[in-house]
Coordinates of C-alpha atoms in Angstrom, one line a residue:
M45 CA 0.0 0.0 0.0
R46 CA 1.3 3.4 -0.9
K47 CA 1.9 6.0 1.7
G48 CA -1.0 8.7 2.0
S49 CA -3.7 6.5 0.5
V50 CA -5.7 6.5 3.7
T51 CA -5.3 10.3 4.0
I52 CA -6.6 10.8 0.5
F53 CA -9.5 8.4 1.1
L54 CA -10.5 10.2 4.3
C55 CA -10.2 13.6 2.5
L56 CA -12.5 12.4 -0.2
V57 CA -15.0 10.9 2.3
M58 CA -14.9 14.0 4.5
T59 CA -15.4 16.3 1.5
V60 CA -18.5 14.4 0.5
M61 CA -19.7 14.4 4.1
A62 CA -19.0 18.1 4.5
A63 CA -20.8 18.8 1.2
L64 CA -23.8 16.8 2.5
L65 CA -23.7 18.5 5.8
L66 CA -23.5 21.9 4.3
G67 CA -26.3 21.1 1.9
C68 CA -28.4 20.0 4.9
I69 CA -27.7 23.2 6.7
F70 CA -28.5 25.2 3.6
S71 CA -31.8 23.4 3.2
V72 CA -32.7 23.9 6.8
K73 CA -31.9 27.6 6.6
V74 CA -34.0 28.0 3.4
R75 CA -36.9 26.2 5.1
A76 CA -36.5 28.2 8.2
G77 CA -36.4 31.3 6.1
R78 CA -39.7 30.3 4.4
A79 CA -41.3 29.6 7.8
M80 CA -40.0 33.0 9.0
L81 CA -41.5 34.7 6.0
V82 CA -44.9 33.1 6.6
N83 CA -44.9 33.8 10.3
G84 CA -43.5 37.3 9.8
S85 CA -46.3 38.0 7.2
D86 CA -48.9 36.9 9.8
Q87 CA -47.3 39.1 12.4
A88 CA -47.1 42.0 10.0
L89 CA -50.8 41.5 9.3
F90 CA -51.6 41.5 13.1
S91 CA -49.5 44.7 13.5
L92 CA -51.4 46.3 10.6
L93 CA -54.8 45.4 12.0
A94 CA -53.7 46.7 15.4
R95 CA -53.8 50.2 13.9
Y96 CA -57.6 50.0 14.1
D97 CA -59.7 53.1 14.3
R98 CA -60.0 53.7 18.1
Q99 CA -62.7 56.3 17.7
M100 CA -65.0 53.9 15.8
L101 CA -64.4 51.3 18.4
E102 CA -65.3 53.7 21.2
D103 CA -68.4 55.0 19.4
F104 CA -69.8 52.0 17.6
D105 CA -67.9 48.9 19.1
V106 CA -66.8 48.0 15.6
F107 CA -63.2 47.2 14.5
L108 CA -62.0 48.7 11.2
L109 CA -58.7 49.8 9.8
D110 CA -58.8 53.4 8.4
G111 CA -57.4 52.9 4.9
G112 CA -57.5 56.7 4.4
C113 CA -55.0 57.2 7.2
G114 CA -56.9 60.2 8.4
T115 CA -57.7 61.5 4.9
S116 CA -60.6 61.2 2.5
E117 CA -58.6 59.1 0.0
L118 CA -57.8 55.4 0.2
H119 CA -54.0 54.8 0.5
P120 CA -53.2 51.1 0.1
E121 CA -49.6 52.0 -0.7
K122 CA -49.2 53.5 2.8
L123 CA -50.6 50.3 4.3
S124 CA -48.2 48.3 2.2
R125 CA -45.3 50.3 3.4
W126 CA -46.3 49.8 7.0
A127 CA -46.6 46.0 6.4
L128 CA -43.2 46.0 4.7
D129 CA -41.5 47.8 7.6
D130 CA -43.0 45.4 10.1
L131 CA -42.0 42.3 8.1
S132 CA -38.5 43.6 7.5
Y133 CA -38.0 44.2 11.2
I134 CA -39.3 40.6 12.0
A135 CA -36.9 39.1 9.4
N136 CA -33.9 41.0 10.8
P137 CA -34.6 42.5 14.2
A138 CA -31.0 43.8 14.5
R139 CA -31.1 45.6 11.1
G140 CA -29.2 48.8 11.3
L141 CA -27.8 48.1 14.8
W142 CA -24.1 47.8 13.9
P143 CA -22.2 45.5 14.7
L144 CA -25.3 43.3 15.4
S145 CA -26.8 43.8 12.0
S146 CA -24.8 40.9 10.5
K147 CA -25.2 38.5 13.4
S148 CA -28.2 36.5 12.1
L149 CA -28.4 32.8 11.6
L150 CA -30.8 33.3 8.7
D151 CA -29.9 35.4 5.7
L152 CA -33.4 36.5 4.7
S153 CA -33.9 39.7 2.8
V154 CA -37.5 41.0 2.3
E155 CA -37.8 42.6 -1.1
A156 CA -41.6 43.4 -1.3
C157 CA -44.8 43.3 0.7
D158 CA -47.8 44.5 -1.2
L159 CA -51.5 44.8 -0.3
T160 CA -53.2 42.6 -2.9
G161 CA -56.7 42.4 -1.5
Y162 CA -59.0 43.9 1.1
T163 CA -62.6 43.9 2.2
L164 CA -64.2 47.2 3.0
I165 CA -66.8 47.5 5.8
T166 CA -69.3 48.9 3.3
D167 CA -68.9 46.0 0.9
A168 CA -71.9 43.8 -0.1
G169 CA -74.3 46.7 0.4
G170 CA -73.1 47.3 4.0
R171 CA -73.6 43.7 5.2
I172 CA -70.1 43.6 6.5
F173 CA -70.9 46.4 8.9
R174 CA -74.1 44.8 9.9
D175 CA -72.4 41.5 10.5
A176 CA -69.9 43.2 12.8
A177 CA -72.7 45.0 14.7
L178 CA -74.6 41.7 15.1
R179 CA -71.5 39.9 16.4
Y180 CA -71.1 42.6 19.0
Q181 CA -74.8 42.3 20.0
K182 CA -74.6 38.5 20.3
E183 CA -71.3 38.4 22.1
T184 CA -72.2 41.0 24.7
G185 CA -75.4 39.0 25.5
L186 CA -77.1 42.0 27.1
I187 CA -80.4 40.9 25.6
T188 CA -80.9 37.4 27.0
S189 CA -83.8 36.4 24.8
A190 CA -84.1 38.0 21.4
A191 CA -87.0 35.8 20.6
A192 CA -89.1 37.4 23.4
A193 CA -88.1 40.8 22.3
V194 CA -89.0 40.1 18.7
N195 CA -92.4 38.8 19.9
W196 CA -92.9 42.1 21.8
I197 CA -92.3 44.1 18.6
R198 CA -94.6 41.9 16.6
S199 CA -97.3 42.2 19.1
L200 CA -97.1 46.0 18.8
K201 CA -97.3 45.6 15.1
N202 CA -100.4 43.4 15.4
L203 CA -101.9 46.0 17.8
S204 CA -101.2 48.8 15.3
D205 CA -102.8 46.8 12.5
A206 CA -105.9 46.3 14.7
Q207 CA -106.0 50.0 15.4
E208 CA -105.7 50.9 11.7
Q209 CA -108.4 48.4 10.8
A210 CA -110.7 49.7 13.5
Y211 CA -110.2 53.2 12.3
A212 CA -111.0 52.2 8.7
V213 CA -114.2 50.4 9.8
V214 CA -115.3 53.3 11.9
A215 CA -114.5 55.8 9.2
A216 CA -116.5 53.8 6.6
A217 CA -119.5 53.6 8.9
S218 CA -119.3 57.3 9.6
A219 CA -119.8 58.0 5.9
S220 CA -123.5 57.4 6.5
G221 CA -123.5 60.3 8.9
D222 CA -125.3 58.3 11.5
L223 CA -123.6 58.4 14.9
D224 CA -125.5 55.3 16.1
E225 CA -124.2 53.2 13.1
T226 CA -120.7 54.5 13.8
R227 CA -121.0 53.4 17.4
K228 CA -122.2 50.0 16.4
A229 CA -119.2 49.6 14.1
A230 CA -116.9 50.7 17.0
R231 CA -118.4 48.0 19.2
Q232 CA -117.7 45.4 16.6
V233 CA -114.0 46.1 16.3
S234 CA -113.4 46.8 20.0
G235 CA -113.1 43.0 20.8
R236 CA -110.2 42.5 18.4
L237 CA -108.5 45.6 19.8
A238 CA -108.8 44.3 23.3
E239 CA -107.3 40.9 22.3
A240 CA -104.4 42.6 20.5
A241 CA -103.8 44.9 23.5
A242 CA -103.8 42.0 26.0
A243 CA -101.3 40.1 23.8
A244 CA -99.1 43.1 23.6
A245 CA -99.2 43.6 27.4
N246 CA -98.1 40.0 27.9
A247 CA -95.4 40.2 25.3
Q248 CA -94.1 43.4 26.9
T249 CA -93.8 41.6 30.3
A250 CA -91.8 38.8 28.8
A251 CA -89.6 41.2 26.8
G252 CA -88.9 43.2 30.0
G253 CA -87.5 40.0 31.6
A254 CA -85.4 39.4 28.5
G255 CA -83.5 42.6 29.1
I256 CA -84.9 44.6 26.1
E257 CA -84.1 47.9 27.9
T258 CA -80.6 46.8 29.2
M259 CA -78.7 47.7 26.1
S260 CA -79.7 51.4 26.0
A261 CA -79.4 51.7 29.8
L262 CA -75.8 50.4 29.8
R263 CA -74.7 52.2 26.6
R264 CA -75.7 55.7 27.9
T265 CA -75.7 55.9 31.8
G266 CA -94.4 78.0 13.0
S267 CA -92.1 78.5 10.0
F268 CA -92.0 74.8 9.4
R269 CA -95.1 72.7 8.8
E270 CA -96.1 69.9 6.5
D271 CA -99.8 70.1 5.7
R272 CA -101.7 66.9 6.6
P273 CA -105.4 66.3 5.8
G274 CA -107.8 67.4 8.5
Y275 CA -109.8 64.6 10.1
F276 CA -113.1 66.3 9.4
E277 CA -112.4 65.8 5.7
K278 CA -111.3 62.2 6.4
L279 CA -114.6 61.2 7.9
T280 CA -117.3 63.4 6.3
G281 CA -115.8 64.3 3.0
G282 CA -116.4 67.7 1.3
F283 CA -119.4 68.4 3.5
A284 CA -117.2 69.2 6.4
A285 CA -115.2 71.9 4.6
G286 CA -118.4 73.9 4.2
L287 CA -119.5 73.0 7.7
R288 CA -116.2 74.4 9.2
S289 CA -116.6 77.7 7.4
L290 CA -120.2 77.9 8.7
V291 CA -119.7 76.9 12.3
F292 CA -116.1 77.7 13.2
E293 CA -115.7 81.2 11.8
K294 CA -118.0 82.8 14.2
E295 CA -116.2 85.5 16.2
G296 CA -115.8 86.3 19.8
N297 CA -118.8 86.9 22.1
A298 CA -121.4 86.7 19.4
Y299 CA -120.5 83.1 18.8
A300 CA -120.7 82.3 22.5
E301 CA -124.0 84.1 22.9
E302 CA -125.5 82.1 20.0
M303 CA -124.3 78.9 21.5
A304 CA -125.7 79.6 24.9
A305 CA -129.0 80.9 23.6
G306 CA -129.5 78.0 21.1
A307 CA -128.9 75.1 23.5
P308 CA -129.1 75.5 27.3
N309 CA -127.6 72.0 27.8
V310 CA -124.3 72.8 26.2
P311 CA -121.4 70.8 27.8
A312 CA -119.3 72.9 30.1
G313 CA -116.8 75.1 28.2
L314 CA -117.9 74.1 24.7
S315 CA -118.9 77.6 23.6
D316 CA -115.4 78.9 24.5
T317 CA -113.4 76.0 23.1
M318 CA -115.0 74.9 19.8
P319 CA -113.1 77.5 17.8
F320 CA -109.9 76.1 19.2
L321 CA -110.7 72.6 17.8
S322 CA -110.6 74.0 14.3
M323 CA -107.2 75.6 15.1
I324 CA -105.8 72.3 16.4
V325 CA -106.8 70.4 13.3
A326 CA -105.2 73.1 11.1
S327 CA -102.0 73.8 13.2
P328 CA -98.6 72.4 12.5
I329 CA -98.3 69.1 14.3
L330 CA -94.8 69.9 15.8
T331 CA -96.1 72.9 17.7
L332 CA -98.8 70.8 19.3
T333 CA -96.7 67.8 20.3
I334 CA -93.2 69.1 21.2
T335 CA -93.1 70.2 24.8
D336 CA -90.5 72.9 24.3
A337 CA -90.6 74.2 20.7
S338 CA -87.3 76.0 21.2
S339 CA -85.6 72.7 21.9
L340 CA -86.5 71.4 18.5
S341 CA -83.5 70.8 16.3
W342 CA -83.5 72.5 12.9
R343 CA -80.2 71.0 11.8
S344 CA -80.0 69.6 8.4
A345 CA -77.4 67.6 6.4
K346 CA -76.3 68.2 2.9
A347 CA -77.7 65.4 0.7
G348 CA -74.4 65.1 -1.2
E349 CA -72.5 64.4 2.1
L350 CA -74.4 61.3 2.9
Y351 CA -72.8 58.0 2.2
G352 CA -75.8 56.7 0.3
N353 CA -75.8 59.6 -2.2
R354 CA -72.3 59.3 -3.5
P355 CA -70.3 56.7 -5.4
H356 CA -68.9 54.0 -3.1
R357 CA -65.5 52.4 -3.1
Q358 CA -65.4 48.6 -3.5
G359 CA -62.9 46.2 -1.9
M360 CA -60.5 44.1 -3.9
G361 CA -62.1 40.7 -3.5
I362 CA -64.6 40.0 -0.7
L363 CA -63.3 37.2 1.4
E364 CA -66.6 36.2 2.9
I365 CA -70.1 37.6 2.5
P366 CA -72.0 37.2 5.8
R367 CA -75.5 35.8 5.6
S368 CA -76.7 37.2 8.9
G369 CA -79.3 39.9 9.1
D370 CA -82.0 38.3 7.0
D371 CA -84.1 36.7 9.8
P372 CA -86.4 38.7 12.2
T373 CA -84.1 38.1 15.2
D374 CA -81.1 39.5 13.4
K375 CA -83.2 42.4 12.2
F376 CA -84.3 43.2 15.7
L377 CA -80.8 42.9 17.1
Y378 CA -79.4 45.2 14.5
N379 CA -82.1 47.8 15.2
E380 CA -81.3 47.6 18.9
Y381 CA -77.7 48.2 18.1
L382 CA -78.6 51.3 16.2
L383 CA -80.9 52.6 18.9
S384 CA -78.2 52.1 21.6
H385 CA -75.4 53.7 19.6
L386 CA -77.3 56.5 17.8
G387 CA -79.3 59.2 19.5
N388 CA -83.0 60.2 19.1
R389 CA -85.2 63.1 19.8
K390 CA -85.2 62.2 23.5
D391 CA -81.5 61.2 23.7
V392 CA -79.6 63.9 21.8
Q393 CA -75.9 63.6 21.0
E394 CA -74.5 67.1 20.9
D395 CA -71.7 66.3 18.5
A396 CA -73.9 64.6 15.9
A397 CA -74.6 66.2 12.5
L398 CA -78.3 65.4 13.0
Y399 CA -79.8 65.4 16.5
C400 CA -82.4 62.8 15.6
P401 CA -80.5 60.0 13.8
A402 CA -82.9 57.3 14.9
E403 CA -85.8 59.2 13.4
Y404 CA -83.8 59.6 10.2
L405 CA -83.5 55.8 10.0
I406 CA -87.3 55.7 9.8
V407 CA -88.2 58.8 7.7
G408 CA -85.0 59.4 5.7
S409 CA -85.1 63.2 5.5
T410 CA -82.0 65.3 5.7
E411 CA -83.8 67.7 8.2
D412 CA -84.2 66.9 11.9
A413 CA -87.6 68.6 12.2
R414 CA -89.0 66.7 9.2
N415 CA -87.8 63.4 10.6
V416 CA -89.4 64.0 14.0
E417 CA -92.6 65.1 12.3
G418 CA -92.6 61.9 10.2
V419 CA -92.3 59.7 13.3
I420 CA -95.1 61.7 15.0
N421 CA -97.4 61.2 12.1
R422 CA -96.7 57.5 12.1
I423 CA -97.4 57.2 15.8
L424 CA -100.5 59.3 15.4
L425 CA -102.0 56.8 13.1
F426 CA -101.6 54.1 15.7
R427 CA -103.2 56.1 18.5
E428 CA -106.2 57.6 16.7
G429 CA -107.9 54.2 16.2
V430 CA -107.8 53.4 19.9
N431 CA -109.0 56.8 21.0
L432 CA -111.8 57.0 18.4
V433 CA -113.1 53.5 19.3
F434 CA -113.1 54.4 23.0
L435 CA -115.0 57.7 22.4
L436 CA -117.7 55.9 20.5
N437 CA -118.0 53.1 23.0
D438 CA -118.1 55.1 26.1
P439 CA -121.7 56.1 27.0
V440 CA -120.8 59.3 28.8
K441 CA -118.6 60.7 26.0
S442 CA -121.0 59.5 23.3
A443 CA -123.8 61.5 25.1
M444 CA -121.5 64.5 25.2
L445 CA -120.8 64.1 21.4
K446 CA -124.5 63.9 20.6
T447 CA -125.3 67.0 22.7
A448 CA -122.4 68.9 21.2
G449 CA -123.3 67.9 17.7
L450 CA -127.0 68.9 18.2
T451 CA -125.9 72.2 19.8
I452 CA -123.6 73.3 17.0
A453 CA -126.0 72.2 14.4
T454 CA -128.9 74.1 16.0
V455 CA -126.7 77.3 16.2
A456 CA -125.8 76.8 12.6
G457 CA -129.5 76.6 11.7
Q458 CA -129.1 73.1 10.3
P459 CA -130.3 70.6 13.0
E460 CA -130.5 67.8 10.4
I461 CA -126.7 67.6 10.3
A462 CA -126.4 66.9 14.0
N463 CA -125.3 63.3 13.6
E464 CA -122.8 64.1 10.9
L465 CA -121.3 66.8 13.0
A466 CA -121.1 64.6 16.1
T467 CA -119.2 62.0 14.1
A468 CA -116.8 64.6 12.8
L469 CA -116.4 66.0 16.3
A470 CA -115.5 62.5 17.6
A471 CA -112.8 62.2 15.0
A472 CA -111.4 65.7 15.9
W473 CA -111.5 64.9 19.6
A474 CA -109.7 61.6 19.1
Y475 CA -107.1 63.4 17.0
A476 CA -106.6 66.0 19.8
E477 CA -106.3 63.2 22.4
S478 CA -103.7 61.5 20.3
L479 CA -101.7 64.7 20.2
V480 CA -101.7 64.7 24.0
D481 CA -100.6 61.0 24.0
I482 CA -97.6 61.9 21.8
R483 CA -96.8 64.9 24.0
G484 CA -96.7 62.5 26.9
L485 CA -94.2 60.3 25.1
F486 CA -91.8 63.2 24.8
L487 CA -92.3 63.8 28.5
G488 CA -91.2 60.3 29.2
K489 CA -94.6 58.8 29.7
R490 CA -96.1 55.6 28.3
N491 CA -99.3 55.2 26.3
C492 CA -102.1 52.8 27.3
F493 CA -102.7 49.9 25.1
L494 CA -106.4 50.7 25.2
K495 CA -107.9 53.8 26.6
D496 CA -110.4 53.8 29.5
S497 CA -112.1 56.6 31.4
A498 CA -109.3 56.7 34.0
H499 CA -106.7 57.4 31.4
W500 CA -108.6 59.7 29.1
Q501 CA -106.9 63.1 29.2
L502 CA -108.6 65.7 27.2
G503 CA -112.0 67.2 27.9
L504 CA -114.1 69.2 25.5
G505 CA -113.2 72.3 27.5
D506 CA -109.4 71.7 27.4
F507 CA -108.7 72.6 23.7
P508 CA -107.4 76.1 24.5
A509 CA -104.7 74.6 26.6
F510 CA -102.9 73.6 23.4
F511 CA -102.2 77.3 22.7
G512 CA -101.9 78.5 26.3
G513 CA -99.0 76.3 27.4
G514 CA -101.1 74.4 29.9
I515 CA -101.5 71.1 28.1
D516 CA -98.7 69.3 29.9
H517 CA -100.6 69.1 33.2
L518 CA -103.3 67.1 31.4
V519 CA -100.8 64.3 30.4
K520 CA -101.5 61.2 32.5
G521 CA -99.6 58.5 30.8
S522 CA -99.5 54.9 32.0
G523 CA -97.0 52.7 33.9
A524 CA -97.5 50.0 31.2
G525 CA -97.8 50.2 27.4
P526 CA -95.3 51.4 24.8
G527 CA -93.0 54.4 25.3
Y528 CA -91.3 56.5 22.7
L529 CA -88.4 54.1 22.3
D530 CA -90.8 51.2 21.9
Y531 CA -92.6 53.1 19.0
L532 CA -89.2 53.7 17.4
R533 CA -88.5 49.9 17.8
M534 CA -91.7 49.1 16.1
L535 CA -91.4 51.6 13.3
L536 CA -87.8 50.4 12.6
F537 CA -89.0 46.8 12.5
L538 CA -91.6 47.7 9.9
E539 CA -89.1 49.4 7.7
N540 CA -87.3 47.5 4.9
A541 CA -84.0 46.0 6.3
D542 CA -81.9 47.2 3.4
T543 CA -83.3 50.7 3.7
V544 CA -82.5 50.9 7.4
L545 CA -79.0 49.5 6.7
R546 CA -78.3 52.1 4.0
R547 CA -79.5 55.0 6.3
S548 CA -77.6 53.6 9.2
L549 CA -74.3 53.9 7.2
D550 CA -75.3 57.5 6.5
M551 CA -75.6 58.2 10.2
V552 CA -72.5 56.4 11.3
E553 CA -70.4 58.4 8.9
L554 CA -72.1 61.7 9.8
C555 CA -71.6 61.0 13.5
E556 CA -67.9 60.4 13.1
R557 CA -67.5 63.5 10.9
G558 CA -69.0 65.5 13.7
K559 CA -66.1 64.6 16.0
D560 CA -63.5 66.8 14.3
R561 CA -63.0 64.2 11.5
P562 CA -64.3 66.1 8.5
D563 CA -62.5 63.7 6.0
F564 CA -63.8 60.5 7.5
R565 CA -65.3 58.1 5.0
L566 CA -66.8 54.8 6.1
D567 CA -65.9 53.2 2.8
N568 CA -62.2 53.7 3.7
G569 CA -62.6 51.2 6.5
L570 CA -60.9 47.8 6.0
T571 CA -62.0 44.7 7.8
N572 CA -60.0 42.0 6.0
V573 CA -56.5 42.4 4.5
T574 CA -54.4 40.2 2.1
I575 CA -50.7 40.8 1.7
F576 CA -48.2 39.2 -0.8
A577 CA -44.6 39.1 0.5
E578 CA -41.4 38.3 -1.5
A579 CA -38.0 37.6 0.0
L580 CA -34.5 36.3 -0.9
S581 CA -33.1 33.6 1.3
E582 CA -29.4 32.9 1.5
R583 CA -29.0 35.5 -1.3
R584 CA -30.1 33.1 -4.0
I585 CA -33.4 31.4 -3.2
R586 CA -36.4 33.5 -4.0
M587 CA -39.6 32.8 -2.1
S588 CA -43.0 34.3 -1.6
C589 CA -46.2 33.8 0.4
E590 CA -49.7 35.3 0.5
R591 CA -51.5 35.7 3.8
S592 CA -55.0 37.0 4.8
C593 CA -56.5 38.0 8.1
G594 CA -59.5 40.0 9.3
Y595 CA -61.0 41.3 12.5
R596 CA -63.7 38.6 12.3
E597 CA -61.0 35.9 12.7
L598 CA -59.3 37.5 15.7

């Protein structure tokens, strides 16, 4: 054997073994670099999502990333730069800290990190926002039984339907001009009204135990008029127009003297108050129902500033379209979310663009006063049927109506129209009583499901109080029955869900702009983000990865 043969053999073997070992080390470093790139991309995403809009979270309990970075324009390039900086730091924490910058076991150089996809909170017609709100409602668990609460709202809806049907039946019967026929029709519908009222009362008790009021309690510890048809015209047609000009345009003492001389059995105060009834029917509804007219907001929003009236930005690929919000329970929960996070006429947020956003969800006007008036008109329709049926069924008040109708007809020299006039007077009296009901709602009172003698508020001699500032002392209210917030719940439940969603996005954006954020745009809010990262491992192996994350997954 020649000298050195073993040495040469060992050198060859060691060379192969060293090459194999170095190859294994290189492979491990590449795989470790790939794992670091994936993990670093996830951490960069988490860091990016951690820059959520804190004001939106405080005001609306919703997470979103402001893609506008405080401006009105969307800046995905700035978000990409933030993600790149975070990923580069994770890949080389000692970068720039000489002499530690070169002391890294992995040679991983991040070359790019781009935002390749995102979902906006307004995508899918705003369903992303609604889904976030519903998750908040369900996770907080403040309403323990949404089914009981929905049943309460439905019972109110059934009661309102019964009221409207009762009013329609009575109005149709009154067309004959016979008060007795009208009373007979009222007796026929009173049974269904009583059943609907009893069901609503039971449902309210169950809903109270379910915590329907808890959310709001925990969340927050005439130049203007819109002509509405008078109720004389509603019930007696064109005849009443002439009758009003004949009867109600008497002046001063001459009118009172004729009334007293023509009918000695006139109800107390009738001669002095009948002219005021005509004034009530013709007056702007806001001046009759708002306790303090000076407190009424006349704010308005520019139509062009509303989210729903401008072109919307769209996300780059919706990761997942939520299906929630279509069933009645989700609809109710979303409405409760809106009522607890937005103000209303009785719960004003001083920094809001509109003082009555909840009313805007129902009416959709850009003016506060018009929204309030629209809600009042809707509530008025619910109350008039109950009040009119009670008037016609109550023997004492029916007798008063007959006497008053005969008295006024006698003074007018047309005793044959006494029944028609009594019917029209009943409608006007029920209308005025309904105004007092609504005035009580704004004073924090509740309405009765069905009226009785103990809860009837307005006498025939009380009509001047509408114009003398003394009407508030007549308000009785009730410990049970719906309050103003309950009526808002019912009216919202009756509205189309997509319409309410679109209007709610208007209000959310306006509320945020009212807090020194004039450039805020809701369609700049990102809820899901996708990034694509590229890196060079060991200065020769190029690798890439794409990662996605959103607030829903966190």
